[in-house]
Structure formats: C-alpha cells, structure tokens
Coordinates of N, CA and C in Angstrom, one line a residue:
X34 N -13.7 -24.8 2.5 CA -12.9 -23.8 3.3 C -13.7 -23.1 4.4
X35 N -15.0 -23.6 5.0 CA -15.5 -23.0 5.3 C -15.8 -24.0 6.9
X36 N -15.4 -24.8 6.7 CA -15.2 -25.7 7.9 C -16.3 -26.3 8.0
X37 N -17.6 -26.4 6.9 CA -18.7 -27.2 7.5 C -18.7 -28.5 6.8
X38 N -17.8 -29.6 7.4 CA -18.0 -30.5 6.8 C -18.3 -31.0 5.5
X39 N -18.8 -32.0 4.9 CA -19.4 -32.4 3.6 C -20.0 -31.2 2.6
X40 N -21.0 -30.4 3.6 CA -21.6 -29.8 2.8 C -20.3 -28.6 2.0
X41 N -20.6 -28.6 0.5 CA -19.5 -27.4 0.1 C -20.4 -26.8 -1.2
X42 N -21.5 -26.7 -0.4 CA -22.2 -25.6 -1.3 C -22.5 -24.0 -0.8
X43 N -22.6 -22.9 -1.5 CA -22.7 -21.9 -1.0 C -23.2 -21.2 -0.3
X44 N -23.0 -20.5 1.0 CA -23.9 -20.4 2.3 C -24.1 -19.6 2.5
X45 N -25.5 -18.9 2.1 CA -25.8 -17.6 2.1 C -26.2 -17.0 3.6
X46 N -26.2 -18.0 4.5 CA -26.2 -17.0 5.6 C -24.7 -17.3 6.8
X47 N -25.0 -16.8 7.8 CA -23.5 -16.8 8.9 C -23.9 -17.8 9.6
X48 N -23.0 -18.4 9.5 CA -23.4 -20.0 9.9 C -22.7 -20.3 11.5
X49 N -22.5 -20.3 12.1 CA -21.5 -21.1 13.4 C -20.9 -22.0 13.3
X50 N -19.6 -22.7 13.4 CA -19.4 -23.9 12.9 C -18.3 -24.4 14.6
X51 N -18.1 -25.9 14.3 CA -17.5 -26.3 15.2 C -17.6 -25.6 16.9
X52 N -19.0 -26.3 17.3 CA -18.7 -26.1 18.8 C -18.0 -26.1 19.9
X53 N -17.5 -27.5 19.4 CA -16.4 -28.5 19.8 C -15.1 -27.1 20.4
X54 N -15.0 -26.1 19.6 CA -14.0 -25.4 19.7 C -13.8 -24.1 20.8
X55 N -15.6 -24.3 20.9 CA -15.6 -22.3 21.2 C -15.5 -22.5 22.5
X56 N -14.9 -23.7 23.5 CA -14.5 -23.7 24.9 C -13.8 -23.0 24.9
X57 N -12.5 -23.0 23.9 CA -11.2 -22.2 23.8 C -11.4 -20.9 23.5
X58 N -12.2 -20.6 22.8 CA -12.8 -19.3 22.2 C -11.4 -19.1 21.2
X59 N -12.2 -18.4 20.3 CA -11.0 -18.1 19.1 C -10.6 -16.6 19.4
X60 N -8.7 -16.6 18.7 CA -8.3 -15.3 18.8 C -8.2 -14.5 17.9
X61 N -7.8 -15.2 16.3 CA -7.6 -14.7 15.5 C -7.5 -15.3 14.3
X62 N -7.7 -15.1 12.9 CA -7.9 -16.0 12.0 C -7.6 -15.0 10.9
X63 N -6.9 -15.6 9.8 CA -6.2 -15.1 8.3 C -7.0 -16.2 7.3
X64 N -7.6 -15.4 6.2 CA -7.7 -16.5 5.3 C -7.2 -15.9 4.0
X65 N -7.5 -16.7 2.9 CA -6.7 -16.2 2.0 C -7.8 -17.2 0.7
X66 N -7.3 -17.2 -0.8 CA -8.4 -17.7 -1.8 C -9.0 -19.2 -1.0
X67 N -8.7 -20.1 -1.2 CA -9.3 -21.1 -0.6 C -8.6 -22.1 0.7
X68 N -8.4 -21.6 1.2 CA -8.1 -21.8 2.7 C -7.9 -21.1 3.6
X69 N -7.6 -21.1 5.5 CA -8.3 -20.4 6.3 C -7.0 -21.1 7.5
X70 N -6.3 -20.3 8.5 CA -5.8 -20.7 9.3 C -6.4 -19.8 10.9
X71 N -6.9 -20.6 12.0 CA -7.5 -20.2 12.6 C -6.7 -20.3 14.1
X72 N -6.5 -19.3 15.1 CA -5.6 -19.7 16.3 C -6.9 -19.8 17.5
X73 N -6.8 -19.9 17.8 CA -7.5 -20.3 19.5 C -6.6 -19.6 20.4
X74 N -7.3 -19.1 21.5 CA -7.3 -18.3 22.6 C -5.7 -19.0 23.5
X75 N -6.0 -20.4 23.3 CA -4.6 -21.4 24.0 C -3.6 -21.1 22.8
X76 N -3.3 -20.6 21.9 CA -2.7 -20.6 21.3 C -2.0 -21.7 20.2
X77 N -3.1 -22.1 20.0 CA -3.2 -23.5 19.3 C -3.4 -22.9 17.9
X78 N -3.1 -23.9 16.6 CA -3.9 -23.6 15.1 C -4.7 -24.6 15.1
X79 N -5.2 -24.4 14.0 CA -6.6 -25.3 12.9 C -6.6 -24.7 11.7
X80 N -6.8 -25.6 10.9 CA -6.2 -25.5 9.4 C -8.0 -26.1 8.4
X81 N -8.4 -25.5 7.8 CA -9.6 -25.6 6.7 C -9.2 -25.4 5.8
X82 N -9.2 -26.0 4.5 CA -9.7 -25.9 2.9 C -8.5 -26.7 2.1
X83 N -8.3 -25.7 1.2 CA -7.4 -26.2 -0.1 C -6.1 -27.2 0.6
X84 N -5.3 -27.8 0.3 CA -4.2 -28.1 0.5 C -3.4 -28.8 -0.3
X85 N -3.3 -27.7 -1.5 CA -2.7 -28.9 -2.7 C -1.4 -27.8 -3.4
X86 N -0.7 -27.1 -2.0 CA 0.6 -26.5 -1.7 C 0.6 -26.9 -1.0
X87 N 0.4 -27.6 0.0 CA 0.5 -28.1 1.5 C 0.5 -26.8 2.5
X88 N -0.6 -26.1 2.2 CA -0.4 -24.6 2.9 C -1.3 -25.2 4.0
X89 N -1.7 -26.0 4.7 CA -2.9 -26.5 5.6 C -1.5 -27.6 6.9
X90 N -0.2 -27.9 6.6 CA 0.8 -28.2 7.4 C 0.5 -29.4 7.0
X91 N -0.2 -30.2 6.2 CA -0.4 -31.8 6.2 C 0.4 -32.2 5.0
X92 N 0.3 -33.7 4.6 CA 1.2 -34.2 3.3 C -0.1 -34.8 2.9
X93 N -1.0 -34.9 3.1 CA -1.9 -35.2 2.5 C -2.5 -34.3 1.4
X94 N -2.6 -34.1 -0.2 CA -3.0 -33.4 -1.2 C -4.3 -33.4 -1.5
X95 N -5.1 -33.1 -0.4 CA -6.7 -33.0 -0.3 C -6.8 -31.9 0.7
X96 N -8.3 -31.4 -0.1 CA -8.5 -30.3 1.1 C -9.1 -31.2 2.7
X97 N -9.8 -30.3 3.1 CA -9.7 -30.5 4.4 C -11.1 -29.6 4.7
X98 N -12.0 -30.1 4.9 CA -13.2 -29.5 5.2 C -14.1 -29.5 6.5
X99 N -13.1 -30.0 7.6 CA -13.6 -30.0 9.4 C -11.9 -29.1 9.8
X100 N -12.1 -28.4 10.7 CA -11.3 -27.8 11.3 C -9.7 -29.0 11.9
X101 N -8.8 -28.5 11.3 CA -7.4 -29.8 11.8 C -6.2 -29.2 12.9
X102 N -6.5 -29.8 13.6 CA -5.6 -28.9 14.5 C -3.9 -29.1 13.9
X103 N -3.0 -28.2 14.4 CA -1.7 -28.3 14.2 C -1.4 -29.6 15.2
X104 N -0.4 -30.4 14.9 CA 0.0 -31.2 16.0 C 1.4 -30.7 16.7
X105 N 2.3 -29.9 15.6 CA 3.5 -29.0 16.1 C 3.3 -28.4 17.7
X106 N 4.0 -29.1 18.5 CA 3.5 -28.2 20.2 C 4.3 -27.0 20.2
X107 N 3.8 -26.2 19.1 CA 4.4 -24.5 19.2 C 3.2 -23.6 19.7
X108 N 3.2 -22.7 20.2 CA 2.5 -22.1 21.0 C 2.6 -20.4 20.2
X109 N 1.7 -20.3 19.3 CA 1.5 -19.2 18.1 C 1.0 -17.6 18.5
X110 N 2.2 -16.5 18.3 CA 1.8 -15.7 18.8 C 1.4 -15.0 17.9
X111 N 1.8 -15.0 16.3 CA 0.6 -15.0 15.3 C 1.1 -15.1 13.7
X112 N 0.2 -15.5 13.0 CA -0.1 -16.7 11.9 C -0.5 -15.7 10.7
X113 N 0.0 -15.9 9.4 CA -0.2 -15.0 8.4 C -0.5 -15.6 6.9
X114 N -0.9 -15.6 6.4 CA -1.2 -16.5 5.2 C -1.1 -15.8 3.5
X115 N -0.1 -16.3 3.1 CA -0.1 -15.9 1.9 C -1.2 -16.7 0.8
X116 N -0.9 -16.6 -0.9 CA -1.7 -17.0 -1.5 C -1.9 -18.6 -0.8
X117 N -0.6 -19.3 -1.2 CA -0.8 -20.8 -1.1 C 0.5 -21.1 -0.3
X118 N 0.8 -19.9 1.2 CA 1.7 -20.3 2.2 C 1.1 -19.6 3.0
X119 N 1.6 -20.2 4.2 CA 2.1 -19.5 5.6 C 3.1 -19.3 6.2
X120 N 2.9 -18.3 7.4 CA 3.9 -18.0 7.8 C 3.7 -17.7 9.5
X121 N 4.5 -18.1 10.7 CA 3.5 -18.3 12.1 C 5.0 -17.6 12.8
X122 N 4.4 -17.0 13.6 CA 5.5 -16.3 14.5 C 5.5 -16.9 16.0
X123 N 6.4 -17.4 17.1 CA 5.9 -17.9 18.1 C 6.6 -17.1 19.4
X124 N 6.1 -17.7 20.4 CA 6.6 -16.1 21.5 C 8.0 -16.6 22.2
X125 N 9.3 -17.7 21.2 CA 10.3 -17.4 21.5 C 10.7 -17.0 20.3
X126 N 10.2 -15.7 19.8 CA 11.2 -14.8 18.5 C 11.3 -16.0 17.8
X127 N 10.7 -17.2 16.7 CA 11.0 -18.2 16.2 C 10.2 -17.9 15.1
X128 N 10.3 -18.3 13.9 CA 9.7 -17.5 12.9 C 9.5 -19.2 11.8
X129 N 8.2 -20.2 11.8 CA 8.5 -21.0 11.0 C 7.2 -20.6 9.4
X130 N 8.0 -21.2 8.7 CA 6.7 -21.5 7.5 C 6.5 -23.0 6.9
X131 N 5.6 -22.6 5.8 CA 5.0 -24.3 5.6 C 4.4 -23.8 4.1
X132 N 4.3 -24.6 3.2 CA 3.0 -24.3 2.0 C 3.8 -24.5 0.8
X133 N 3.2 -23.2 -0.2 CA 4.2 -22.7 -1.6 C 5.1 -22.3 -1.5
X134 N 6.5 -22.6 -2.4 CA 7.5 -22.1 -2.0 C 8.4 -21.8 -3.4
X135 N 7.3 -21.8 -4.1 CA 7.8 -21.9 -5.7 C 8.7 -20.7 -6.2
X136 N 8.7 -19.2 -5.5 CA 9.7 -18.2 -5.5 C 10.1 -18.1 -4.3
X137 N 10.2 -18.7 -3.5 CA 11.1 -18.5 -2.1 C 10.4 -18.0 -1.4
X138 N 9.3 -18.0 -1.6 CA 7.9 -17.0 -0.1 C 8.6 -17.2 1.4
X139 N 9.3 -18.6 1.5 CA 8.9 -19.1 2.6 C 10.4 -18.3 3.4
X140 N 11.4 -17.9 2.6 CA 12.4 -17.9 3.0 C 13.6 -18.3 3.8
X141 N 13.3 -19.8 3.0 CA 14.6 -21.0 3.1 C 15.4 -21.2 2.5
X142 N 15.6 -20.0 1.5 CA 16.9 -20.6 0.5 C 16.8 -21.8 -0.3
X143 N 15.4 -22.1 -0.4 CA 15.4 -23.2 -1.7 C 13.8 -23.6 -2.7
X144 N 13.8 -23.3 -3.3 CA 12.2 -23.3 -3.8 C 11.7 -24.9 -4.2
X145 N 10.9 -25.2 -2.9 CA 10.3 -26.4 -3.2 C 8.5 -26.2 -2.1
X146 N 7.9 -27.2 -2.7 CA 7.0 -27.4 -1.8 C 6.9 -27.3 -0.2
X147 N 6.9 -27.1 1.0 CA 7.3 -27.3 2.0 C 5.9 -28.1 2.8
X148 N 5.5 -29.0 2.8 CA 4.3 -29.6 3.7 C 4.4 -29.5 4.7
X149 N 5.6 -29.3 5.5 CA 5.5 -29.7 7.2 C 6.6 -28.1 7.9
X150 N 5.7 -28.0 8.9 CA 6.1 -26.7 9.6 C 7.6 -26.8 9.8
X151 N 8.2 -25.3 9.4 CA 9.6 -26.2 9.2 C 10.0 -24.4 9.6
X152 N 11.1 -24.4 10.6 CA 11.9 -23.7 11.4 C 12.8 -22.4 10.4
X153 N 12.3 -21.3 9.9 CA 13.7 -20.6 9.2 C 14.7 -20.0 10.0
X154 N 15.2 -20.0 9.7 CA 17.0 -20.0 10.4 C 17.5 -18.4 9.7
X155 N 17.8 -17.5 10.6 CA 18.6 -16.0 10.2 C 20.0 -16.5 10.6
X156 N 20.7 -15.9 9.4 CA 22.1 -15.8 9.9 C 22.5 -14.6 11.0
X157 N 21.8 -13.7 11.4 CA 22.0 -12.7 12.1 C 20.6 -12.8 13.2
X158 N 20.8 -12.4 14.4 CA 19.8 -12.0 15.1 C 18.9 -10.8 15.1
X159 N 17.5 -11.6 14.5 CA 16.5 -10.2 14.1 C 15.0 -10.9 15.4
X160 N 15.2 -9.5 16.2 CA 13.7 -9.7 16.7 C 12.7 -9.7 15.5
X161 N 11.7 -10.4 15.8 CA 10.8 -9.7 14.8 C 9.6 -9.1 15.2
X162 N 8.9 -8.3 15.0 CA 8.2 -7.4 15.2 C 6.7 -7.6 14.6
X163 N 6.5 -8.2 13.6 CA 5.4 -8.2 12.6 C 5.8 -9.1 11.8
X164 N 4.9 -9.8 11.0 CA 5.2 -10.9 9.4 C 4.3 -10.2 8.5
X165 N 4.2 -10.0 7.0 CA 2.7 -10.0 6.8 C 3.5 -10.7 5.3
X166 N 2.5 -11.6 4.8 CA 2.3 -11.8 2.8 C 1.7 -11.5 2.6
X167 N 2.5 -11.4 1.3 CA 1.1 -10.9 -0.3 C 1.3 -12.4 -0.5
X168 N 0.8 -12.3 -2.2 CA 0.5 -13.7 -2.8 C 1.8 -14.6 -2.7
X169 N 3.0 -14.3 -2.9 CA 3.8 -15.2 -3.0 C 4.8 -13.9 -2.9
X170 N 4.9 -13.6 -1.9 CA 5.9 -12.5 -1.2 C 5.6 -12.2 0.3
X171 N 6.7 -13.0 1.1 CA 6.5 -12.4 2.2 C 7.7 -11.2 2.9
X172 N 7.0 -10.6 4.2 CA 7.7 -9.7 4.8 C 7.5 -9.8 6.4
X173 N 8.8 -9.3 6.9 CA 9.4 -9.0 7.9 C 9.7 -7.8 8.6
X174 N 9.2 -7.5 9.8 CA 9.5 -6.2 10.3 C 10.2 -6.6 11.7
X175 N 11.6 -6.2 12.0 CA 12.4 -5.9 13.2 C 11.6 -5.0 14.3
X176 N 12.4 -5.3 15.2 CA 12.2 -4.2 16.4 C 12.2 -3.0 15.9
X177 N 13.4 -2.7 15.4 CA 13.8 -1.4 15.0 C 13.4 -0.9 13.6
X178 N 12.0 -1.7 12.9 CA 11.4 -0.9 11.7 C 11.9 -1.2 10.4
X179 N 13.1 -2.1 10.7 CA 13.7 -2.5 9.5 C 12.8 -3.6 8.8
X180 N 12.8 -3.6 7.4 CA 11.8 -4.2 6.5 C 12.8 -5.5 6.1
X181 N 12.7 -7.1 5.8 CA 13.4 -7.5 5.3 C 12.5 -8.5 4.9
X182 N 12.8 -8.6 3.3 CA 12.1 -9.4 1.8 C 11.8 -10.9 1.4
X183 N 11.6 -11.2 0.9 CA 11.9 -12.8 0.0 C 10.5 -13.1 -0.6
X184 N 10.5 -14.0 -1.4 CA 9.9 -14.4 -2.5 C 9.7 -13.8 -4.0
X185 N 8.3 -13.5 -4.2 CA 8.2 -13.2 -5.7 C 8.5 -11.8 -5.9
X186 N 9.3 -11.4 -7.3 CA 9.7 -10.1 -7.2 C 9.4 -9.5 -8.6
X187 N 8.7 -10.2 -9.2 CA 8.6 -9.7 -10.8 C 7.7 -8.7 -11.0
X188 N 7.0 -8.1 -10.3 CA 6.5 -6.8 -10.2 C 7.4 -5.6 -9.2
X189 N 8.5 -5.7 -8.7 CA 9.3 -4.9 -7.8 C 8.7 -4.6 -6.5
X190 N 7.6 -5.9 -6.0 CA 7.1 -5.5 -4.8 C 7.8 -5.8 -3.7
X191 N 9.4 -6.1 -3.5 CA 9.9 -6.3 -2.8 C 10.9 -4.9 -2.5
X192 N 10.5 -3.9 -3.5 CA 11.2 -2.9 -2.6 C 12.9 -2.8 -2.8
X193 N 13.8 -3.8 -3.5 CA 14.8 -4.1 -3.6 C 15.1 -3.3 -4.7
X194 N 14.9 -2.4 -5.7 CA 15.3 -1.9 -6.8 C 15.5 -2.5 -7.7
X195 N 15.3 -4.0 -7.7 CA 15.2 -4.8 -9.0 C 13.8 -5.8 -9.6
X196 N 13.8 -6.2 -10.2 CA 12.3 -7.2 -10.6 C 12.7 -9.1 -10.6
X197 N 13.8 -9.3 -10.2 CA 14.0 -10.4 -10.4 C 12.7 -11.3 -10.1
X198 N 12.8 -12.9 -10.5 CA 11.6 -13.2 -10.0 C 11.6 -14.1 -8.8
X199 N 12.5 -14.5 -8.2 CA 12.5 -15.1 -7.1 C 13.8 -14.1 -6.5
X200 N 13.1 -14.2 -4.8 CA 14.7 -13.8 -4.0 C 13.9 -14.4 -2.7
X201 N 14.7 -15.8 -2.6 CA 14.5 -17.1 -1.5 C 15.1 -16.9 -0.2
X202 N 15.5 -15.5 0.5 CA 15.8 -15.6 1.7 C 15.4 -14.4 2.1
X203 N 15.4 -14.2 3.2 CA 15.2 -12.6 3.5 C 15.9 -11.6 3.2
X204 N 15.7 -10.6 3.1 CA 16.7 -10.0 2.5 C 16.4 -8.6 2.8
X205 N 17.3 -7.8 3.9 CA 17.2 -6.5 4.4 C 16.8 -5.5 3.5
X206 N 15.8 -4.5 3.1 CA 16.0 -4.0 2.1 C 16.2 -2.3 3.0
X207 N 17.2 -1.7 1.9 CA 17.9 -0.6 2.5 C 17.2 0.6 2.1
X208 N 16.4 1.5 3.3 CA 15.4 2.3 3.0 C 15.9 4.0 3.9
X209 N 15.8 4.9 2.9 CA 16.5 5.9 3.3 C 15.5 6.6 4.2
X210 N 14.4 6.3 5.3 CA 13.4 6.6 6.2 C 13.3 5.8 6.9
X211 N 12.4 6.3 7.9 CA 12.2 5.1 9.6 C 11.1 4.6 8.8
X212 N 10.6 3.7 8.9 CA 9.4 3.0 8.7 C 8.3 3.2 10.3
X213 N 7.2 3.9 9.6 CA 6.2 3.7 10.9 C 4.8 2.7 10.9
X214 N 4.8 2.5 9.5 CA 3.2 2.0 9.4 C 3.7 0.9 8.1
X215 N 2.8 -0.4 7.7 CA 3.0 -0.8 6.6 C 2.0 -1.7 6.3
X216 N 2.2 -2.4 4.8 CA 1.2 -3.0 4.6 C 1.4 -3.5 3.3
X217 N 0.5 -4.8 2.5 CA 0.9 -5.5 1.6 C -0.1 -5.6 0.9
X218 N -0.2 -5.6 -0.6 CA -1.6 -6.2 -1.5 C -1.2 -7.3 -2.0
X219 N -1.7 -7.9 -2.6 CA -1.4 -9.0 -3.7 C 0.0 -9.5 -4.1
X220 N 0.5 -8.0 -5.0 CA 1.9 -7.7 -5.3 C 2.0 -6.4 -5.3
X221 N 1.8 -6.0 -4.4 CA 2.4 -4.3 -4.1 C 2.4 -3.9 -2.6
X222 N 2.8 -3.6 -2.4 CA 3.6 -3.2 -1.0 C 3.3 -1.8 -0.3
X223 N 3.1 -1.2 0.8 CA 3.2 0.5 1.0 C 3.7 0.7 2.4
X224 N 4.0 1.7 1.9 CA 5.1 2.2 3.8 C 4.6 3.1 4.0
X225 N 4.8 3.6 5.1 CA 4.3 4.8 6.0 C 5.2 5.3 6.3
X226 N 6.3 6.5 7.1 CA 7.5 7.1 7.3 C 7.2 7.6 8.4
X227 N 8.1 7.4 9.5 CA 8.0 8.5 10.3 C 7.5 9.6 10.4
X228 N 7.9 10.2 9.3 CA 7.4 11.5 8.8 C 5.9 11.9 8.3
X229 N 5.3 10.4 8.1 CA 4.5 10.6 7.3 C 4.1 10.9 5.9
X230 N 5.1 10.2 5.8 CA 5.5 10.3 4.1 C 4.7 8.9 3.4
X231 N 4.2 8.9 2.1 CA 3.4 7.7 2.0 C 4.6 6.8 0.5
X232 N 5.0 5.5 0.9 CA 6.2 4.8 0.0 C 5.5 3.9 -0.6
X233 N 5.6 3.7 -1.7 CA 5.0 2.1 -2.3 C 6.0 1.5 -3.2
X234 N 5.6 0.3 -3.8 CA 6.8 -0.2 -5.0 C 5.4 -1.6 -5.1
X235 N 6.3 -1.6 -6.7 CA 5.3 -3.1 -6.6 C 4.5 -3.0 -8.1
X236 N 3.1 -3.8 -8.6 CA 2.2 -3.9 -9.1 C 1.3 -2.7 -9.4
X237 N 1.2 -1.8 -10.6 CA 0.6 -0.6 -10.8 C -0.3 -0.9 -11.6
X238 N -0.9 -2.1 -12.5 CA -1.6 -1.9 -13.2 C -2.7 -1.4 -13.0
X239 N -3.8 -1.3 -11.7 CA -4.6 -0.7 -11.7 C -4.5 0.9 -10.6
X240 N -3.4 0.8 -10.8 CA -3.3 2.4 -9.6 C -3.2 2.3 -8.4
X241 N -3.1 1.1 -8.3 CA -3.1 0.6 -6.1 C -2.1 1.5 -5.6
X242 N -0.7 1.6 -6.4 CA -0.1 2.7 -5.8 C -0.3 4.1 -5.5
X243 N -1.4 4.7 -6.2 CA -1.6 6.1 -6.1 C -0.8 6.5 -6.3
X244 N 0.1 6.5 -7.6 CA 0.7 7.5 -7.9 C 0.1 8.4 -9.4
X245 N -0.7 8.0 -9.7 CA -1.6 9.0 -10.2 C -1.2 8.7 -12.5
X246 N -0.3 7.3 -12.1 CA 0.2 6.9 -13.8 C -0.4 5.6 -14.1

C-alpha cells in the first residue's frame, strides 16, 4: 500500500516514491486500512494496495503495489475512501463509486461487490457539496447543508432514528437545524449547527460521542 513496488516490508523512514509522477505534482490523497487513492494536480487517480473489494477500480483480486492509474476519462474534483470503498466526486455534479458494497456504502440500491467505476443516479437533483465515509457508511452534503445517508446502520450512525443494518440508497435524513460543519469516524458521525450546537449519533462504546455515558 505503500506504492514501493516488490519491497512490502516496513519502512521506517519517508521514502519518496514514483518519480515518474511528480511532473504532475500531486493534489490530494485519502487512505484508508490497506489501500490509498491518490489524485494528481491534472486531475487524474492512481490506486495502491489491497484490492480484494475491488476498492482499487480493477477486477483483478490482487493488491497492487506500483501506483495504477484510473483509465475512466473522468476528471476528479475529489475522491474519498471508505473502509473497503470509494467514492469520487467530478466537476459535472456527477457523484460515482466502486469497491464494498456489502451494506449499500456505495448507494446503488443493491448490495454487491462493485469493481468498476460505476455512475449513481439521484432520483432528484442534488448539487453536492462534500462526500465523506466512515467504514461502510457513506455521506452526502447538498448545496443547501442538507445531509443525505446510505450504507451500514447497526450502530445508528446514519442519523435516521433507526439501527437497521443496511440502507442502500441515499437517503435524506431530516434534521431539525442548519448544518454548518461535519464529520465522520469509523461508525459515528458529528454535526456542527449553525448555532453552534455540537450533534452526534452513531457508535458510543468508547465515548467518541462526548456525551459523557
């Protein structure tokens, strides 16, 4: 996952890797347990490590240890990575994913594997604003601050008032405050309010919520 070729032993110092690359210069990069999605300054990806969710865009069930470029000619305004998915936003409002999809992360209305970059479709027109995932839950933020859900929900980190364990499409969730700030853990979620009010839902076993139980 680390992009140096053959060697996959532990690298105790900061290494530089792929020259080849830094014509482009890099812009921004998400990683996540063992794999890494990296964009370039052209707005290109490259994909390192695990790929045995097909979270790396390939159908090949091997990781991947040299930098792989996307071949999709989408032009990525930015790229988010859950446990063992993704999720890539592009600068015509177009929102695709690719990877795990075993509780609906990807939100396509169907829980399967997804290997190849594959287009989600809103029944409504939503700018979008932001993407972010936790492990196997992703999220959506509108122009207008609206929050909307899908995937794993067995800890209530979807904010929807119930724990189901899958919910495979997006799904608006109806919040009695503006949302100004946000953010995701693992499986727990937190909002910020206009007001400055601090909101969470989600996974409490160790207190990530701060609610003090």
């Amino acid at each position: 996952q680390l992009g140096l070729g053959n060697d996959i032993s532990n690298i105790l110092v900061i290494t530089k890797i792929n020259k080849y690359l830094c014509k482009f210069g890099y812009k921004n990069i998400d990683i996540r347990t063992n794999f890494s999605v990296i964009t370039t300054s052209d707005d290109k990806l490259y994909f390192i490590g695990e790929n045995d969710k097909g979270q790396l865009n390939i159908h090949e069930k091997t990781s991947m240890d040299y930098l792989r470029i996307n071949k999709d000619n989408i032009r990525c305004k930015k790229v988010i990575c859950g446990n063992n998915h993704t999720l890539m936003l592009d600068y015509d409002n177009k929102l695709y994913g690719w990877g795990n999809n075993e509780y609906g992360q990807l939100g396509l209305g169907v829980i399967s594997i997804v290997e190849e970059l594959t287009e989600i479709v809103f029944t409504e027109n939503i700018i979008i604003k932001d993407i972010l995932c936790g492990d196997n839950h992703s999220i959506l933020i509108d122009d207008s601050n609206n929050m909307y859900v899908c995937g794993d929900n067995q800890y209530g980190q979807l904010g929807l008032g119930v724990n189901d364990t899958a919910i495979t499409t997006f799904t608006k969730v109806n919040n009695n405050f503006d949302i100004y700030k946000w953010a995701v853990g693992s499986n727990h979620t937190i909002l910020i309010s206009e007001n400055r009010d601090y909101y969470v839902c989600g996974d409490n076993q160790y207190g990530q919520l701060g609610l003090g139980v």
